[in-house]
mmCIF file of C-alpha atoms and ligand atoms in Angstrom:
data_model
loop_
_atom_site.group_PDB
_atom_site.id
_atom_site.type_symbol
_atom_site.label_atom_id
_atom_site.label_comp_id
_atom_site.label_asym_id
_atom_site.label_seq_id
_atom_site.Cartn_x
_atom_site.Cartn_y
_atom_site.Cartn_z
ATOM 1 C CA UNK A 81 14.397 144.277 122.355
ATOM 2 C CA UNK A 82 17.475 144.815 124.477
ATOM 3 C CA UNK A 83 17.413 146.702 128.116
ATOM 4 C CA UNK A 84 20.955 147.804 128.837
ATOM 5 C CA UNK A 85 21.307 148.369 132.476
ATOM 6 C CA UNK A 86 22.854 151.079 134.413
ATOM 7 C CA UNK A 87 26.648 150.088 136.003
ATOM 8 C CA UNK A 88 26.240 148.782 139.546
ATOM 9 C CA UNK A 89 22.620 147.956 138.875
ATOM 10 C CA UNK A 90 21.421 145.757 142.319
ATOM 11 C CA UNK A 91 20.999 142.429 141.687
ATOM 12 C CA UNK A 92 17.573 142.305 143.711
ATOM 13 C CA UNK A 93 16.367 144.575 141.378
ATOM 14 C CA UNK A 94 17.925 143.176 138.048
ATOM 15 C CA UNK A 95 15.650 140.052 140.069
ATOM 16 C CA UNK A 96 12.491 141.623 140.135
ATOM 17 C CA UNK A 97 12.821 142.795 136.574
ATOM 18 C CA UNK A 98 13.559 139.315 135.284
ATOM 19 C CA UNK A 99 10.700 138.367 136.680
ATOM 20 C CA UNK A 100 8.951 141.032 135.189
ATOM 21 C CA UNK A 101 9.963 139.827 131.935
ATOM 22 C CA UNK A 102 9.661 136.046 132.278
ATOM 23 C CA UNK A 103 5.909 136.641 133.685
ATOM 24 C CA UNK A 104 5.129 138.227 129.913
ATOM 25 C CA UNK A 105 6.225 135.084 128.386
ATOM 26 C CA UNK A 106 9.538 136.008 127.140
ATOM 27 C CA UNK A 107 13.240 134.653 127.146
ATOM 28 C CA UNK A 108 16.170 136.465 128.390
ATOM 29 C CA UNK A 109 19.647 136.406 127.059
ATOM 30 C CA UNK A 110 21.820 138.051 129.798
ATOM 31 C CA UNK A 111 25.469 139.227 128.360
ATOM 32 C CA UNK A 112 27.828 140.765 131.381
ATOM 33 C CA UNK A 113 30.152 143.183 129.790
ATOM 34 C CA UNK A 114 33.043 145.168 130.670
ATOM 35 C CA UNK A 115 31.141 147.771 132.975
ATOM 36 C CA UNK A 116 27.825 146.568 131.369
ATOM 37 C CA UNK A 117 25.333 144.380 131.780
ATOM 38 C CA UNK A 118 22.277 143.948 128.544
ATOM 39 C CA UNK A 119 19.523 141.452 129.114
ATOM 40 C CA UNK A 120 18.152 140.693 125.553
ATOM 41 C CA UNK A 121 14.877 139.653 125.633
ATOM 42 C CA UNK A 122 14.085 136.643 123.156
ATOM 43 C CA UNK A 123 9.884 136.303 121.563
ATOM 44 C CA UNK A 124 7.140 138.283 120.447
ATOM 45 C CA UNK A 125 8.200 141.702 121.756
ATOM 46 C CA UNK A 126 6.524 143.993 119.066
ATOM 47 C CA UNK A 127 3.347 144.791 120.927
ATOM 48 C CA UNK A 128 5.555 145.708 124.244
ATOM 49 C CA UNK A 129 5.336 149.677 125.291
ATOM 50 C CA UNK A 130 9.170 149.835 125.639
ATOM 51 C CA UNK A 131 7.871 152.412 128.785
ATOM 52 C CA UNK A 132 7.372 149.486 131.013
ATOM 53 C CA UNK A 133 11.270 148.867 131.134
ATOM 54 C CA UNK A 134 12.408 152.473 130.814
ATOM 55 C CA UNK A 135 10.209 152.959 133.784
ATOM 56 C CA UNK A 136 12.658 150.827 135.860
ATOM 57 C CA UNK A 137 15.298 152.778 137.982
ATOM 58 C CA UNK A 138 17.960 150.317 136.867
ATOM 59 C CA UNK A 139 17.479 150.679 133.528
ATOM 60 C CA UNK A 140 19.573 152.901 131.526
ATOM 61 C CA UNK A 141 18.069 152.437 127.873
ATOM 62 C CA UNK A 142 15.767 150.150 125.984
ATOM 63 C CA UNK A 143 16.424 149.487 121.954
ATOM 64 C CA UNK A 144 14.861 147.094 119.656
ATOM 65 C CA UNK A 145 16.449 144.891 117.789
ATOM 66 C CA UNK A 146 15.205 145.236 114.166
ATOM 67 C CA UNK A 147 17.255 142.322 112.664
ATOM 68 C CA UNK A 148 15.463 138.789 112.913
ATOM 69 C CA UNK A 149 18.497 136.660 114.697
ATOM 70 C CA UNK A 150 18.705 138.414 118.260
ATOM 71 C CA UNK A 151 21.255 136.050 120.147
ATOM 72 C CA UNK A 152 23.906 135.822 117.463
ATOM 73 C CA UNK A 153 22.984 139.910 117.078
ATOM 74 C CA UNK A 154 25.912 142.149 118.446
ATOM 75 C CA UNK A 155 23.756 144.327 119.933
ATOM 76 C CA UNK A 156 22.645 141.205 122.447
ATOM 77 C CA UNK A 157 26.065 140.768 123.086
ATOM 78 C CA UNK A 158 28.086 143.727 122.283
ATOM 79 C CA UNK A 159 32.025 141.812 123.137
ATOM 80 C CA UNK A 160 33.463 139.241 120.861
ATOM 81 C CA UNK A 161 32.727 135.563 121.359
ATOM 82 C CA UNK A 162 35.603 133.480 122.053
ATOM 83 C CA UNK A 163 35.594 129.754 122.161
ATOM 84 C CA UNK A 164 38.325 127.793 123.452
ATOM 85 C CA UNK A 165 38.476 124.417 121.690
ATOM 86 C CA UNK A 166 41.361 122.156 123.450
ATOM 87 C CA UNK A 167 42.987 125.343 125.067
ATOM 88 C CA UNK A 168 43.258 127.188 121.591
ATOM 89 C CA UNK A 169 41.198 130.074 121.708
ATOM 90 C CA UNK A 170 39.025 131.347 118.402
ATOM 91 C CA UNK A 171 38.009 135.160 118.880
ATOM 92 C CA UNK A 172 38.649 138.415 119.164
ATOM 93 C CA UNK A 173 42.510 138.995 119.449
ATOM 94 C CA UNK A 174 42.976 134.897 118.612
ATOM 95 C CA UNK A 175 43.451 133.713 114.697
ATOM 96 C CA UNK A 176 43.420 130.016 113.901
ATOM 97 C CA UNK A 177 44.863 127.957 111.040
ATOM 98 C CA UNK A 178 42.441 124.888 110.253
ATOM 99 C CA UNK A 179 44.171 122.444 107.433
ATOM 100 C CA UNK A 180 43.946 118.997 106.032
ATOM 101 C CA UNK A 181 42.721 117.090 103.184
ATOM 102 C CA UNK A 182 39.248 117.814 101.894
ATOM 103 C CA UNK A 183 38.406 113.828 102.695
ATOM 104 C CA UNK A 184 40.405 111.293 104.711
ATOM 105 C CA UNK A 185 40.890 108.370 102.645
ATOM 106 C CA UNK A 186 43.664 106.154 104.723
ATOM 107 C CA UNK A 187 45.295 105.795 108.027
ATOM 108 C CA UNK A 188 48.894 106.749 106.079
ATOM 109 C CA UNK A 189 47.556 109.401 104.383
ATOM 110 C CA UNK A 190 46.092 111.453 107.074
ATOM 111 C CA UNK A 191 48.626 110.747 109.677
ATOM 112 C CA UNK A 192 51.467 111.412 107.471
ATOM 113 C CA UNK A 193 49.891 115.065 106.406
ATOM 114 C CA UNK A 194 49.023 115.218 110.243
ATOM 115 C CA UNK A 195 52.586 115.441 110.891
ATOM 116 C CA UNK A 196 53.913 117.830 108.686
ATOM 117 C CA UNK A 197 50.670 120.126 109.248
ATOM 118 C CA UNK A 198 51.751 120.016 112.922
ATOM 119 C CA UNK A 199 55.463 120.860 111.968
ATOM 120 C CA UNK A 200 54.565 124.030 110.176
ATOM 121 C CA UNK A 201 52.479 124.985 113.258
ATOM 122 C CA UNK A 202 48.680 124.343 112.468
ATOM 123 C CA UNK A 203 46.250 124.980 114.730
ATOM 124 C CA UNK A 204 43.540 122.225 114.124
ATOM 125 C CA UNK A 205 43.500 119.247 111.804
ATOM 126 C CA UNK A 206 40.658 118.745 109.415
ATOM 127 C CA UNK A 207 39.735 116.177 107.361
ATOM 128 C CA UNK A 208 36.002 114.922 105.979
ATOM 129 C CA UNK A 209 35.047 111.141 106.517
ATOM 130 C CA UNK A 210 31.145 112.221 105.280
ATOM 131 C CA UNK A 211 31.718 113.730 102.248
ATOM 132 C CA UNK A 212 28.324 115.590 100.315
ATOM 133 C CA UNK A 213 29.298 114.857 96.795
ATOM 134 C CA UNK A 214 27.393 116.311 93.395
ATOM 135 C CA UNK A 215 27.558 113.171 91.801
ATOM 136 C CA UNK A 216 26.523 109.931 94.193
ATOM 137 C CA UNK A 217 29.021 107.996 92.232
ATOM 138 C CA UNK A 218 31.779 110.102 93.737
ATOM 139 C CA UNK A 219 33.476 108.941 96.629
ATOM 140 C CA UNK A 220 31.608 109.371 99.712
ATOM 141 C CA UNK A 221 34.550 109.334 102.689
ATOM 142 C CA UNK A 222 35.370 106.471 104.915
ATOM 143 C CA UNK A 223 32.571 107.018 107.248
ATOM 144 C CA UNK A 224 33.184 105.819 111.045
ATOM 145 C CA UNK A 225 36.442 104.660 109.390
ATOM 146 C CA UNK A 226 37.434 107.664 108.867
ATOM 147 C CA UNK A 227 36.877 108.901 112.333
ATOM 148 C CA UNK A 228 39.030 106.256 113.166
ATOM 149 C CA UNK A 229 42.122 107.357 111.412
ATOM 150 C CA UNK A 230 41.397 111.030 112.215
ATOM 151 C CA UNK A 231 41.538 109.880 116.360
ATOM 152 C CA UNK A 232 44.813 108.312 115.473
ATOM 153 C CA UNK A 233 46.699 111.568 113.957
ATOM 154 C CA UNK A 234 45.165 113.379 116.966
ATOM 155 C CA UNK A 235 46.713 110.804 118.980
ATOM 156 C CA UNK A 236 49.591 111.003 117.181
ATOM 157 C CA UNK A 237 50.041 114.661 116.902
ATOM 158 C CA UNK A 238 47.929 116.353 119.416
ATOM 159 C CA UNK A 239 45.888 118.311 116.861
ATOM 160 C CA UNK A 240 42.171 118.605 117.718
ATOM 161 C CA UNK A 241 39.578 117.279 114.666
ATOM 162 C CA UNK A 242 37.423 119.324 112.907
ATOM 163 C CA UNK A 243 35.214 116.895 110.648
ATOM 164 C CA UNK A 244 31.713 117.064 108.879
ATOM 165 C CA UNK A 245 28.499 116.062 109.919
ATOM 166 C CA UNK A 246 25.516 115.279 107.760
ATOM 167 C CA UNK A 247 22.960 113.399 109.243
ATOM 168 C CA UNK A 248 22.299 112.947 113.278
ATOM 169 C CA UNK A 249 22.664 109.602 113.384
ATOM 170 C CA UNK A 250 26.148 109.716 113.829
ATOM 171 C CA UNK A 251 26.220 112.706 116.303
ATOM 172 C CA UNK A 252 27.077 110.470 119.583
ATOM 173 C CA UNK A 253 30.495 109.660 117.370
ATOM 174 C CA UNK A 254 31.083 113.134 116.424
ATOM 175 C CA UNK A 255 30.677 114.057 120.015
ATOM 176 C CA UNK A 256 33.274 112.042 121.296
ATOM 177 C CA UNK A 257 36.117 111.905 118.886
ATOM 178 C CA UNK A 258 35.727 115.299 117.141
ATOM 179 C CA UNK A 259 36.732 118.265 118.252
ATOM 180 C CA UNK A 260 35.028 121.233 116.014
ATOM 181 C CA UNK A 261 31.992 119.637 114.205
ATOM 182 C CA UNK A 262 31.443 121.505 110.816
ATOM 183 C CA UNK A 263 27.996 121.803 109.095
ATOM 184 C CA UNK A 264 28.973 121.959 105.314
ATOM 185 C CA UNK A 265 27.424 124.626 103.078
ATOM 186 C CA UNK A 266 24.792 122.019 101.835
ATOM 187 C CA UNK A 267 23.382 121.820 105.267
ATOM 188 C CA UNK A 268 23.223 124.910 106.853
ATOM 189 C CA UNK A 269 19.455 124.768 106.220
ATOM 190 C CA UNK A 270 19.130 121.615 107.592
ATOM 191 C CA UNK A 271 17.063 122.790 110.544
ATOM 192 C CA UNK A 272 16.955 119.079 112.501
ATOM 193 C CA UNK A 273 20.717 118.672 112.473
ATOM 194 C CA UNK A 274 21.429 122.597 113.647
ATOM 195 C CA UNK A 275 18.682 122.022 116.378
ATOM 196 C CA UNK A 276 20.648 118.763 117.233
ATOM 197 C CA UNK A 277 23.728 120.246 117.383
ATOM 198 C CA UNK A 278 22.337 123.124 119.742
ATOM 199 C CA UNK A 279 21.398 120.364 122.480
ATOM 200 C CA UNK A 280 25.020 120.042 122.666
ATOM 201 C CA UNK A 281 27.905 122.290 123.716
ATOM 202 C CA UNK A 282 30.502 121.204 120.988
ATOM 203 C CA UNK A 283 32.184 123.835 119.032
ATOM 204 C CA UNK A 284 30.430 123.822 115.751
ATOM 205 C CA UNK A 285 31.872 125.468 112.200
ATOM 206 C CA UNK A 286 28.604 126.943 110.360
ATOM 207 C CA UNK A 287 29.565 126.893 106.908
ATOM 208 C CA UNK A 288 27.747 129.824 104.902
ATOM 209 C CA UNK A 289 25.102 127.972 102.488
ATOM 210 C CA UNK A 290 25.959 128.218 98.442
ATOM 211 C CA UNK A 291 23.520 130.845 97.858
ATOM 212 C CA UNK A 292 22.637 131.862 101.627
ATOM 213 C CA UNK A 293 22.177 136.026 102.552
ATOM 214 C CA UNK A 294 24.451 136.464 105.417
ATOM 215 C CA UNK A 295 21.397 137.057 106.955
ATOM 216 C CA UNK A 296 19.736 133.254 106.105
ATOM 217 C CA UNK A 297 23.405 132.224 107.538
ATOM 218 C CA UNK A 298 22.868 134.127 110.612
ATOM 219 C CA UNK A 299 19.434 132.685 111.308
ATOM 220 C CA UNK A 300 21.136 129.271 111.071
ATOM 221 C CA UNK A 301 23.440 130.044 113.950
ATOM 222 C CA UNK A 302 20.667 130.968 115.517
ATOM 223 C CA UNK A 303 18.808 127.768 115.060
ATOM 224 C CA UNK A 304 22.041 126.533 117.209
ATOM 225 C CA UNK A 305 22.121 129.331 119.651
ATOM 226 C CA UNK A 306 18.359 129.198 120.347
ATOM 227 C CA UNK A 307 18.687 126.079 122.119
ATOM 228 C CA UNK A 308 21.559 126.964 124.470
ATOM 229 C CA UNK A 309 24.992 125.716 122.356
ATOM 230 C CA UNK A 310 26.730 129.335 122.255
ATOM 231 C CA UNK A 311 29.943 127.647 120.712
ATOM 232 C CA UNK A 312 29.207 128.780 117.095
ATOM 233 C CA UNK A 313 32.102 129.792 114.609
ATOM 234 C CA UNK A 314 30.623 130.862 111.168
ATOM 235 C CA UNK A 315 32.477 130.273 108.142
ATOM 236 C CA UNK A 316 32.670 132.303 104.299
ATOM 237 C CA UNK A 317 33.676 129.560 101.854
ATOM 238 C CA UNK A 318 32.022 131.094 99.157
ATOM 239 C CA UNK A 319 28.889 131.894 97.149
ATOM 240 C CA UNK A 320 27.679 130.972 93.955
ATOM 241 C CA UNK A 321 27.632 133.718 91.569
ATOM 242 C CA UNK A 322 27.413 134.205 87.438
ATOM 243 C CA UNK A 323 31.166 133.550 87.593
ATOM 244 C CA UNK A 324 32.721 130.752 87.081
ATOM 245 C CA UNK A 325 36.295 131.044 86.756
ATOM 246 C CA UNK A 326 36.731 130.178 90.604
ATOM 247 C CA UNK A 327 34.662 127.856 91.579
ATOM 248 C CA UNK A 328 32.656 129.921 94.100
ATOM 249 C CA UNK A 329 32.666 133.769 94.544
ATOM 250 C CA UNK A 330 34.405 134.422 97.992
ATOM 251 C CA UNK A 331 32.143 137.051 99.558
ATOM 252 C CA UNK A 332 35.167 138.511 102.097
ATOM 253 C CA UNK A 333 33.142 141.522 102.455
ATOM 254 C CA UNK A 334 31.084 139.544 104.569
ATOM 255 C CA UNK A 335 33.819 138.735 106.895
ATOM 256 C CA UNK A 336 33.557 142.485 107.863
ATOM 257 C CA UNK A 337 29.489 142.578 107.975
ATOM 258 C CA UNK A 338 28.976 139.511 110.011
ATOM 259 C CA UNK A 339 31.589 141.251 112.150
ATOM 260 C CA UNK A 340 29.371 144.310 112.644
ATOM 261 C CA UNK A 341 25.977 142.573 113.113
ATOM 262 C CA UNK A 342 27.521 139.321 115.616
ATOM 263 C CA UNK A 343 29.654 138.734 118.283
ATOM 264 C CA UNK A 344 30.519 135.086 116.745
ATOM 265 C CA UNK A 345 34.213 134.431 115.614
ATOM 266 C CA UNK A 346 34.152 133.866 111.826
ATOM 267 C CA UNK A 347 36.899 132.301 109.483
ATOM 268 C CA UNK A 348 37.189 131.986 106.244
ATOM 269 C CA UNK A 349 37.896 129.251 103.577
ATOM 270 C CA UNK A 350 39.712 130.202 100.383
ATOM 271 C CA UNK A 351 40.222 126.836 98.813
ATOM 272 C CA UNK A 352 36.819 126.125 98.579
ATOM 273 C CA UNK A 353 35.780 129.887 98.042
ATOM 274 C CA UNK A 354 38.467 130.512 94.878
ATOM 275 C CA UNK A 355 38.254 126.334 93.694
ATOM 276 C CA UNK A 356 42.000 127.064 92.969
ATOM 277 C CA UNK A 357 45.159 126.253 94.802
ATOM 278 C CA UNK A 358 47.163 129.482 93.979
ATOM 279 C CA UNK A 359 44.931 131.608 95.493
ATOM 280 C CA UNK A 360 44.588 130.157 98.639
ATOM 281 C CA UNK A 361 47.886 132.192 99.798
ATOM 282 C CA UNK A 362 46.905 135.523 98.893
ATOM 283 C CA UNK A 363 43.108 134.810 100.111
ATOM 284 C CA UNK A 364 44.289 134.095 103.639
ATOM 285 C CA UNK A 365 46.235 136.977 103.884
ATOM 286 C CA UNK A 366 43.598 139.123 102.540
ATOM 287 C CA UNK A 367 41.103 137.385 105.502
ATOM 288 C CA UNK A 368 43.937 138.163 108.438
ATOM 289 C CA UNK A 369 43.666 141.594 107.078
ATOM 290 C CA UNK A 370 40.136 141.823 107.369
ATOM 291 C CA UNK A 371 39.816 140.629 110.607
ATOM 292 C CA UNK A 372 38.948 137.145 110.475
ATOM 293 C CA UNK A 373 39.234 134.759 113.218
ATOM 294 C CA UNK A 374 41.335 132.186 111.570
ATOM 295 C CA UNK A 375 41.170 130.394 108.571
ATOM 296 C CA UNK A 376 40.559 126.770 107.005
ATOM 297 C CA UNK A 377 42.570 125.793 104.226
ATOM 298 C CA UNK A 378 42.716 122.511 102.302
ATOM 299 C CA UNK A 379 46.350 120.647 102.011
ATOM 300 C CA UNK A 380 46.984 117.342 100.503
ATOM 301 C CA UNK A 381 49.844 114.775 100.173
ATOM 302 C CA UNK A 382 49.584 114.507 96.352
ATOM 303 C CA UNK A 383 46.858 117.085 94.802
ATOM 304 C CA UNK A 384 46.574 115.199 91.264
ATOM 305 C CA UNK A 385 45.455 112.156 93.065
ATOM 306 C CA UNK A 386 42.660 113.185 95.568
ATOM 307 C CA UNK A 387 39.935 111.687 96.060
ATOM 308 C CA UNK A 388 37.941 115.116 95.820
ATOM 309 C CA UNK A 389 39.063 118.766 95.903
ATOM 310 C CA UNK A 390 42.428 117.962 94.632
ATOM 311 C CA UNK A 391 42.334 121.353 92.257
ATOM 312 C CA UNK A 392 42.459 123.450 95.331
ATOM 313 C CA UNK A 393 44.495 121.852 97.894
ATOM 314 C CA UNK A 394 48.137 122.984 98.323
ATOM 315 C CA UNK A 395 50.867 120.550 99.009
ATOM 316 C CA UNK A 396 52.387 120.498 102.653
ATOM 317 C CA UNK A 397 55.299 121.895 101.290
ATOM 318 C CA UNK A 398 53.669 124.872 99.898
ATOM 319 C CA UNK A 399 51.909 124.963 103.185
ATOM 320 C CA UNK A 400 54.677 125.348 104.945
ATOM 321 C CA UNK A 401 55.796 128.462 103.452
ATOM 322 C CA UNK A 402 52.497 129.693 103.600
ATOM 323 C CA UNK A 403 52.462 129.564 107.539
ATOM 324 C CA UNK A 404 55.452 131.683 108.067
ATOM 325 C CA UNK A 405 53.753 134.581 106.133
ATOM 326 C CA UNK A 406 50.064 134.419 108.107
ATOM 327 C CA UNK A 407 51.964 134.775 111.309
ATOM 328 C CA UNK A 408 53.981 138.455 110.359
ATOM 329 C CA UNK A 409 49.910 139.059 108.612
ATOM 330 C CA UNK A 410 49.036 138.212 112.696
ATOM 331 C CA UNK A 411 51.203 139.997 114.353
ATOM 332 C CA UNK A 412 50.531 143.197 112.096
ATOM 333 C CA UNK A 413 46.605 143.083 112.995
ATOM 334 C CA UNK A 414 47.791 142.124 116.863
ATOM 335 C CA UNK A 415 46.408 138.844 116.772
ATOM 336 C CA UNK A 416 48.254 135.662 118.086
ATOM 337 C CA UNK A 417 48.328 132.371 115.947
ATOM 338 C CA UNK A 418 47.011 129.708 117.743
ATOM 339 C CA UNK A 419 49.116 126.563 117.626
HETATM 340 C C1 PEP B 69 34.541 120.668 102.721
HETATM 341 O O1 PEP B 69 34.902 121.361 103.686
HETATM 342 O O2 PEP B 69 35.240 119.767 102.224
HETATM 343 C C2 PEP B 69 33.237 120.982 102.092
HETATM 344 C C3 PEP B 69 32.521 120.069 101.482
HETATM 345 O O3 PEP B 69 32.921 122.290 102.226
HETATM 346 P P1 PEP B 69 31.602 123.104 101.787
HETATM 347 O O4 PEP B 69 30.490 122.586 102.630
HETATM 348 O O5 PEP B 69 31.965 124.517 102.087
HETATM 349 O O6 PEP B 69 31.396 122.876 100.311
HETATM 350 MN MN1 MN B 70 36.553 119.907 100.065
#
């Protein structure tokens, strides 16, 4: 349930109505808008006569939210969440270009990409040192070692980190020397690591699960939300479908639901939704065009020879090409590349 109040309302009254609220056992996500101001109420609000709220003077209207995840819901919080990670912003009029290597596997390697990612003007560096493989006798990432080498290309080129988590063990690491922390698809039902992550206010990437509703994905963010971390970015890198010429199905269509049911930026990943490095151009166009927030794209040194996702990473050569062409995309949907 959602009370919208009228413009101006007095902030004694808005008081007593709190209050009001907070006295029947329920939460209250306040959102102050351009002109107005909606307190969503969070818990157990389907036995409430939505009377006792119209009856207040300072309230202009009183809807219920039928959908299950409330403070991700747009209708909480009807203007666009922006996040502003190292002073790039992700939101609304903002697009971002994440890239990297799908894992870091050596000082050299990740530095040297670093630098030419940073030449073609990227906006984040990525880059996994956890890596959740099929097969346990894949490689696995460097681990803390990894992290290492990631702070070093920071160092050496300014660009923030955006590196996967899996377990929680690791989180007081991932707090200090990464800058976006990404939940992979594998774990965005991993309720003790989201509820983790919400204790915190780092900016985390939500990956969409391989066969998760956008409304399962949703309820994730909310997991994060729920416990006060309102720096959520979700991310479309795919579903898994009956085909399998690409390696997932990338579900762009829900680029433009999630941006009609939440106010959270969303990006999208076509190397990992398409498996194939040829489509990763086109795919990020298509997602500027659609409105996405930004995208994350996987680029390595030497494709053949990667230690996982090779298939679908583009060289930095190609990348560099490719970044020319997403900024006249920007400018056409009036959004600025972040860099
Ligand atoms: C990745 O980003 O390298 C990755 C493993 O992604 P996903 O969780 O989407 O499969
Ligand atoms: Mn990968």
């Amino acid at each position: 349930m959602i009370l919208v109040l009228k413009p101006g309302a007095p902030e004694q009254q808005k008081q007593e109505l709190i209050r009001h609220i907070e006295g029947m056992g329920l939460r209250i996500h306040e959102s102050v808008g351009e002109g107005t101001t909606i307190l969503g109420l969070v818990g157990d609000t389907s036995r409430i006569d939505s009377y006792i709220f119209s009856s207040y003077e300072i309230v202009k209207n009183v809807l219920r939210v039928s959908e299950p995840f409330k403070r991700a819901n747009r209708m909480f919080k009807p203007d666009d969440t922006v996040i502003d990670v190292c002073g790039r912003k992700i939101g609304q009029g903002y697009f971002v270009v994440i890239s990297g290597p799908c894992s870091v596997e050596s000082e050299e390697q990740i530095v040297g990409i670093a630098r030419e990612l940073k030449k073609a003007g990227a906006s984040f560096l990525r880059g996994g040192a956890y890596k959740p493989r099929t097969s346990p006798y894949s490689f696995q990432g460097l681990g803390l070692e990894g992290l290492d080498y990631l702070k070093i290309a920071k160092q050496e080129t300014g660009l923030p980190i955006v590196s996967e988590i899996m377990s929680t063990d690791v989180l007081d690491r991932f707090i200090e020397d990464v800058d976006i922390i990404q939940v992979g698809a594998r774990n965005m039902q991993n309720f003790v690591l989201l509820k983790e992550l919400g204790r915190t206010n780092k900016p985390v990437l939500l990956k969409r699960g391989l066969s998760a509703t956008i409304e399962e994905w949703l309820m994730s963010a909310e997991y994060i939300l729920s416990e006060g971390n309102e720096n959520v970015i979700l991310c479309e890198r795919g579903i898994r479908t009956f085909e399998n010429y690409t390696r997932n199905t990338l579900d762009l269509s829900s680029v433009l639901a999630v941006k009609r049911l939440s106010h959270l930026p969303v990006i999208v990943d076509p190397s990992h939704g398409t498996g194939r490095y040829w489509m990763v151009e086109p795919m990020s166009k298509a997602a500027v065009t659609l409105g996405a927030d930004g995208v994350i794209i996987e680029v390595h040194n030497n494709p053949k020879f990667a230690l996982s996702d090779g298939e679908q990473s583009i060289t930095p050569k190609k990348y560099a090409h490719i970044l020319p062409a997403l900024r006249k995309y920007c400018e056409i949907e009036n959004k600025k590349l972040e860099a």
